[in-house]
Coordinates of C-alpha atoms and ligand atoms in Angstrom, one line a residue:
M1 CA 5.1 147.3 217.5
R2 CA 1.9 148.9 217.4
P3 CA 0.8 152.5 216.8
E4 CA -0.1 154.9 219.8
E5 CA -3.5 155.9 218.2
P6 CA -6.1 153.4 217.4
L7 CA -6.0 152.2 214.0
G8 CA -9.4 151.5 213.4
G9 CA -10.7 148.2 211.8
L10 CA -9.0 146.0 214.3
A11 CA -10.5 146.1 217.7
E12 CA -8.2 146.1 220.8
G13 CA -7.4 142.5 221.5
Q14 CA -8.6 141.2 218.3
K15 CA -6.5 138.4 216.7
N16 CA -4.9 138.4 213.2
T17 CA -6.8 136.1 211.3
F18 CA -5.6 136.8 208.0
N19 CA -2.6 134.4 207.8
V20 CA 0.1 137.1 208.2
P21 CA 3.6 135.6 207.6
E22 CA 6.4 135.6 210.2
L23 CA 8.9 138.2 209.4
R24 CA 12.6 137.7 208.8
L25 CA 14.2 140.7 207.5
S26 CA 17.5 142.1 207.6
G27 CA 18.8 145.4 206.4
P28 CA 20.5 148.6 207.1
I29 CA 19.2 150.3 210.5
E30 CA 17.3 153.3 210.2
I31 CA 17.3 155.8 213.5
G32 CA 14.2 157.4 214.2
M33 CA 12.2 157.0 211.0
R34 CA 8.8 158.5 211.1
V35 CA 5.8 156.5 209.9
I36 CA 2.5 158.2 209.0
L37 CA -0.6 156.1 208.6
A38 CA -2.9 157.4 206.1
Q39 CA -6.6 158.2 207.5
P40 CA -8.8 156.6 206.2
R41 CA -7.1 153.4 204.8
G42 CA -8.0 149.7 204.4
F43 CA -11.2 148.0 204.5
C44 CA -14.4 149.6 203.3
A45 CA -17.8 149.0 204.4
G46 CA -18.5 146.8 201.1
V47 CA -15.5 144.5 202.0
V48 CA -16.5 144.1 205.7
R49 CA -19.7 143.3 204.5
A50 CA -18.6 140.8 202.1
I51 CA -16.1 139.0 204.6
E52 CA -18.8 138.8 207.3
I53 CA -21.3 137.2 204.8
V54 CA -18.9 134.3 204.3
E55 CA -18.1 133.9 207.7
R56 CA -21.7 133.9 208.8
A57 CA -22.8 131.6 206.0
L58 CA -20.0 129.0 207.1
Q59 CA -21.6 129.3 210.9
A60 CA -25.0 129.0 209.7
F61 CA -24.9 126.4 207.1
G62 CA -21.3 124.7 208.0
P63 CA -18.7 124.0 205.5
P64 CA -18.3 124.1 202.6
V65 CA -19.8 127.3 201.3
Y66 CA -18.5 128.1 197.8
V67 CA -17.6 131.5 196.8
R68 CA -17.7 132.6 193.2
H69 CA -14.5 134.6 192.3
E70 CA -12.0 136.0 195.1
I71 CA -14.8 137.5 197.9
V72 CA -12.2 140.5 197.8
H73 CA -9.0 140.8 196.0
N74 CA -6.8 140.0 198.8
R75 CA -4.9 136.5 199.3
H76 CA -4.5 136.8 203.0
V77 CA -8.4 137.2 203.4
V78 CA -9.2 134.3 200.8
E79 CA -6.5 132.0 202.4
S80 CA -8.0 132.9 206.0
L81 CA -11.5 131.9 204.6
K82 CA -10.6 129.1 202.9
A83 CA -9.0 127.7 206.3
K84 CA -12.6 128.2 207.8
G85 CA -14.2 126.0 204.8
A86 CA -14.9 128.3 202.2
R87 CA -14.2 126.9 198.6
F88 CA -13.6 129.5 195.9
V89 CA -14.3 128.8 192.4
E90 CA -14.5 130.7 189.1
E91 CA -17.5 128.7 187.4
L92 CA -20.8 127.7 188.7
S93 CA -20.2 124.4 187.0
E94 CA -17.6 123.6 189.9
V95 CA -20.4 124.0 192.6
P96 CA -22.5 120.8 193.5
A97 CA -26.3 121.2 193.0
G98 CA -27.9 122.7 196.0
A99 CA -24.7 124.2 197.6
V100 CA -24.5 127.4 199.5
T101 CA -22.9 130.0 197.0
I102 CA -21.8 133.4 197.6
F103 CA -21.3 135.9 194.6
S104 CA -18.4 138.2 195.5
A105 CA -18.5 141.8 196.4
H106 CA -17.8 142.9 192.7
G107 CA -21.1 141.8 191.6
V108 CA -22.4 139.4 188.8
A109 CA -24.0 139.4 185.5
R110 CA -27.6 138.3 185.3
A111 CA -26.6 135.4 183.2
V112 CA -24.7 134.1 186.3
E113 CA -27.8 134.5 188.3
E114 CA -29.8 132.7 186.2
D115 CA -27.4 130.0 186.0
A116 CA -27.1 129.6 189.7
K117 CA -31.0 129.4 189.5
R118 CA -30.9 126.6 187.0
R119 CA -28.4 124.8 189.1
G120 CA -30.7 125.0 192.2
L121 CA -27.8 126.7 194.1
N122 CA -28.5 128.4 197.4
V123 CA -27.3 131.8 196.6
I124 CA -26.2 134.4 199.0
D125 CA -25.2 137.7 197.3
A126 CA -22.3 139.7 198.7
T127 CA -22.4 142.3 195.8
C128 CA -21.6 145.8 197.4
P129 CA -24.6 147.7 197.6
L130 CA -22.7 150.6 195.9
V131 CA -22.1 148.4 193.0
S132 CA -25.7 147.5 192.8
K133 CA -26.6 151.3 193.0
V134 CA -24.5 151.5 189.7
H135 CA -26.4 148.6 188.0
N136 CA -29.8 150.1 189.0
Q137 CA -28.6 153.7 187.8
A138 CA -27.2 152.1 184.5
N139 CA -30.5 150.3 183.8
R140 CA -32.7 153.4 184.5
Y141 CA -30.5 155.4 181.8
V142 CA -31.4 152.6 179.4
R143 CA -34.8 152.7 180.1
D144 CA -34.6 156.4 179.2
A145 CA -33.4 155.4 175.9
R146 CA -29.8 156.6 176.4
E147 CA -26.7 155.0 175.0
L148 CA -24.6 153.9 178.1
V149 CA -20.9 154.5 178.4
L150 CA -19.3 152.4 181.2
I151 CA -16.0 154.0 182.4
G152 CA -13.9 151.2 183.9
H153 CA -10.9 148.6 183.2
A154 CA -11.6 145.9 180.7
G155 CA -11.6 142.2 182.3
H156 CA -12.3 143.8 186.0
P157 CA -14.8 141.3 187.5
E158 CA -17.1 144.4 188.6
V159 CA -16.9 145.8 185.0
E160 CA -17.9 142.3 183.8
G161 CA -20.8 142.0 186.0
T162 CA -22.0 145.7 185.2
K163 CA -21.9 145.0 181.5
G164 CA -23.8 141.6 182.4
R165 CA -26.7 143.5 184.0
I166 CA -27.5 145.8 181.0
P167 CA -29.8 144.3 178.4
V168 CA -28.3 146.3 175.6
P169 CA -24.6 146.8 174.7
V170 CA -22.5 149.1 176.6
H171 CA -19.5 150.8 175.6
L172 CA -16.6 150.7 177.8
V173 CA -14.2 153.4 177.7
Q174 CA -10.9 153.4 179.7
T175 CA -9.1 156.5 178.5
E176 CA -10.1 160.0 176.7
A177 CA -8.8 158.3 173.7
D178 CA -11.3 155.6 173.9
V179 CA -14.2 158.4 173.8
A180 CA -12.6 159.9 170.7
K181 CA -12.8 156.5 169.2
L182 CA -16.9 156.2 170.0
D183 CA -18.7 155.8 166.8
I184 CA -21.9 157.3 168.0
P185 CA -23.7 160.6 166.2
R186 CA -23.2 163.8 168.6
D187 CA -26.7 164.5 169.1
T188 CA -27.4 160.9 170.7
P189 CA -28.6 161.0 174.5
I190 CA -25.5 159.5 176.3
A191 CA -25.3 158.4 180.0
Y192 CA -22.3 157.3 181.6
V193 CA -21.9 155.1 184.8
T194 CA -18.2 154.3 186.3
Q195 CA -16.4 151.4 188.1
T196 CA -16.6 151.9 191.8
T197 CA -13.0 151.9 192.3
L198 CA -12.5 154.9 190.3
S199 CA -12.6 158.2 191.8
V200 CA -14.1 161.7 190.7
D201 CA -10.6 162.7 190.3
D202 CA -9.9 159.5 187.9
T203 CA -12.9 160.0 185.9
R204 CA -12.8 163.7 185.3
G205 CA -11.0 163.8 182.1
I206 CA -13.0 161.1 180.4
I207 CA -16.3 162.8 181.5
A208 CA -15.0 166.1 180.2
A209 CA -14.1 164.4 176.9
L210 CA -17.8 162.8 176.9
E211 CA -19.2 166.2 177.2
L212 CA -17.0 167.7 174.7
K213 CA -18.0 165.1 172.0
F214 CA -21.7 164.7 172.9
S215 CA -24.4 167.4 173.4
D216 CA -26.6 165.5 175.7
V217 CA -24.8 163.7 178.4
V218 CA -25.7 162.8 182.0
G219 CA -24.1 160.9 184.7
P220 CA -24.8 160.1 188.5
D221 CA -24.5 162.8 191.2
T222 CA -21.0 162.8 192.7
R223 CA -22.4 162.1 195.8
D224 CA -23.2 158.6 194.5
I225 CA -19.7 157.5 193.8
C226 CA -18.0 155.0 196.2
Y227 CA -16.9 157.2 199.3
A228 CA -14.2 154.8 200.1
T229 CA -12.3 155.2 197.1
Q230 CA -12.8 158.8 197.1
N231 CA -11.8 159.2 200.8
R232 CA -8.6 156.7 200.4
Q233 CA -7.3 158.5 197.2
S234 CA -7.8 162.2 199.0
A235 CA -6.0 160.8 201.9
V236 CA -3.0 159.5 200.2
R237 CA -2.7 162.7 198.0
E238 CA -2.4 164.6 201.4
L239 CA 0.0 161.9 203.0
C240 CA 2.4 162.3 200.1
K241 CA 2.9 165.8 200.8
L242 CA 4.4 164.7 204.4
V243 CA 6.3 161.7 203.5
D244 CA 9.4 160.6 201.5
V245 CA 8.3 157.2 200.7
L246 CA 4.8 155.7 200.0
L247 CA 4.1 152.1 200.9
V248 CA 0.5 150.8 199.8
V249 CA -0.5 147.7 201.4
G250 CA -2.8 145.7 199.0
A251 CA -2.8 143.0 196.5
S252 CA -1.4 143.2 193.1
N253 CA -4.7 142.4 191.7
S254 CA -6.4 145.1 193.4
S255 CA -7.5 148.0 191.3
N256 CA -7.9 150.4 193.9
S257 CA -4.7 149.7 195.9
N258 CA -2.8 149.8 192.4
R259 CA -4.5 153.2 191.9
L260 CA -3.2 154.4 195.3
R261 CA 0.2 153.4 194.4
E262 CA -0.2 155.4 191.1
I263 CA -1.3 158.5 193.0
G264 CA 2.0 158.4 195.1
A265 CA 4.0 158.2 192.0
D266 CA 2.2 160.8 190.4
S267 CA 2.9 163.0 193.5
G268 CA 6.6 162.5 192.8
I269 CA 7.6 160.2 195.7
P270 CA 8.9 156.5 195.5
S271 CA 5.7 154.4 195.9
Y272 CA 5.5 150.6 196.3
L273 CA 2.5 148.3 196.5
I274 CA 3.3 145.7 199.1
A275 CA 1.1 142.6 200.1
D276 CA 2.7 142.2 203.4
G277 CA 5.7 143.0 205.4
S278 CA 7.7 140.0 204.0
E279 CA 8.0 142.2 200.7
L280 CA 9.6 145.2 202.1
Q281 CA 12.8 145.7 200.6
P282 CA 14.9 147.7 203.2
E283 CA 16.5 149.8 200.1
W284 CA 13.0 151.4 199.4
V285 CA 13.2 153.1 202.8
Q286 CA 17.0 153.5 203.2
G287 CA 17.6 157.2 204.1
A288 CA 13.8 158.0 204.2
Q289 CA 13.0 160.1 207.2
T290 CA 9.3 159.6 206.8
V291 CA 7.5 156.7 205.6
G292 CA 3.8 156.9 204.6
I293 CA 1.4 153.8 204.8
T294 CA -2.0 153.4 203.3
A295 CA -4.0 150.3 202.6
G296 CA -6.6 149.6 199.9
A297 CA -10.0 148.9 200.4
S298 CA -9.5 145.1 200.4
A299 CA -6.6 144.9 202.8
P300 CA -7.0 144.2 206.6
E301 CA -5.5 146.2 209.2
T302 CA -3.3 143.4 210.2
L303 CA -1.4 143.4 207.2
V304 CA -0.6 147.2 207.7
E305 CA 0.5 146.3 211.2
N306 CA 2.8 143.7 209.7
V307 CA 4.2 146.2 207.4
I308 CA 5.0 148.5 210.4
D309 CA 6.7 145.4 212.2
A310 CA 8.7 144.9 209.4
L311 CA 9.9 148.4 209.3
A312 CA 10.5 148.2 212.8
Q313 CA 12.8 145.4 212.4
L314 CA 15.0 148.1 210.5
G315 CA 15.5 150.4 213.4
K316 CA 13.3 152.4 215.8
V317 CA 10.0 154.0 214.3
D318 CA 8.0 156.6 215.5
I319 CA 4.1 156.3 214.2
S320 CA 1.5 158.7 214.0
T321 CA -1.9 158.7 212.1
M322 CA -2.6 161.9 209.7
A323 CA -5.7 163.8 210.6
G324 CA -8.4 162.8 208.2
R325 CA -11.9 161.7 207.7
I326 CA -13.4 159.0 210.2
E327 CA -15.9 156.7 208.3
D328 CA -18.6 155.0 209.9
I329 CA -20.7 153.6 207.1
E330 CA -21.9 150.2 207.7
F331 CA -24.0 148.1 204.9
K332 CA -26.7 145.9 206.2
L333 CA -26.5 142.3 205.7
P334 CA -28.6 140.1 203.4
A335 CA -31.6 139.3 205.4
A336 CA -31.0 135.8 205.4
L337 CA -27.9 136.2 207.4
A338 CA -28.7 139.3 209.2
D339 CA -31.8 137.4 211.2
W340 CA -29.7 134.4 211.9
N341 CA -28.8 134.3 215.5
P342 CA -25.5 132.1 216.4
S343 CA -26.7 131.5 219.8
K344 CA -29.8 129.8 218.6
V345 CA -27.5 127.2 216.8
A346 CA -25.3 126.7 219.9
T347 CA -27.8 125.7 222.2
A348 CA -29.9 123.7 219.7
Ligands
SF4_1 S1 -14.7 150.0 197.3 FE1 -16.8 150.9 197.4 S2 -17.9 149.8 195.8 FE2 -16.0 148.9 196.4 S3 -16.9 147.0 197.8 FE3 -15.7 149.1 198.9 S4 -17.7 150.4 199.3 FE4 -18.3 148.9 197.9

């Protein structure tokens, strides 16, 4: 079963390369269920770039190539790259000297870069350019002698990476209550930056709390936040006005996918985070006339199709895509891979 409209993200005739499981569902038959797909949804430009970096590195250097941390938070993507020869590690000590090593889209601390240099690793950095932009902005604020507040989730690899790029201690806040606990004099110049998987709407309350508590607060222009996070969240809010149930395709450790599910729940409709169609519980959609589907920025379109197939096993589905923003943002590859020409290797 395929939607009538082009889904974007999966070219016509393109094969499913993300290890999507075979479906074996049984359950009540829903007659004439409408399925509305969010627009936009799924892969962002940073994730597309990170996956392409690993694939090109495998072709250019041959397997294995080592990837520090999951390149993006999606098991299907990781398994697919593993099958092609990528080896995922958490620590650089697991990488043999001189090996090709890729840093994930989430970014890394400066200490990790220095460790890689000491070990003589051949590093390719897949840090999303929007994450790098946050690093640069944060360092500019520190150079301007401002105390830096980072709005984000403790322990998330992007947050750990950002903290590790700043040469001074950073105040991590996750909630407005955390702002109240900051023990900094009121007239201290403050600057904030945010984890990219938080949207303007997510951080509005925390920023307001900072502006209330301190007399001199600056932060990035809202145009500098991650377009993909904002667009997916705005789309899902609109989608929730049209549907009875929301399915968010994404991994349980994907911050932006979890946030999409929370937005659905906050809108008052049953909302489920689902890795692929095999996790669909028929009772979730029983009696629903309209089911909405979106996908986190690290979820491939093949998994959305897999969930549609799972719904179609329950009965007839009528698929459409909501009107929404069409994204055409692309990020350049690192120079070493952008200039690499596969045809030259093939004829060498
Ligand atoms: S969600 Fe935004 S910041 Fe994160 S990888 Fe995608 S484009 Fe980059």
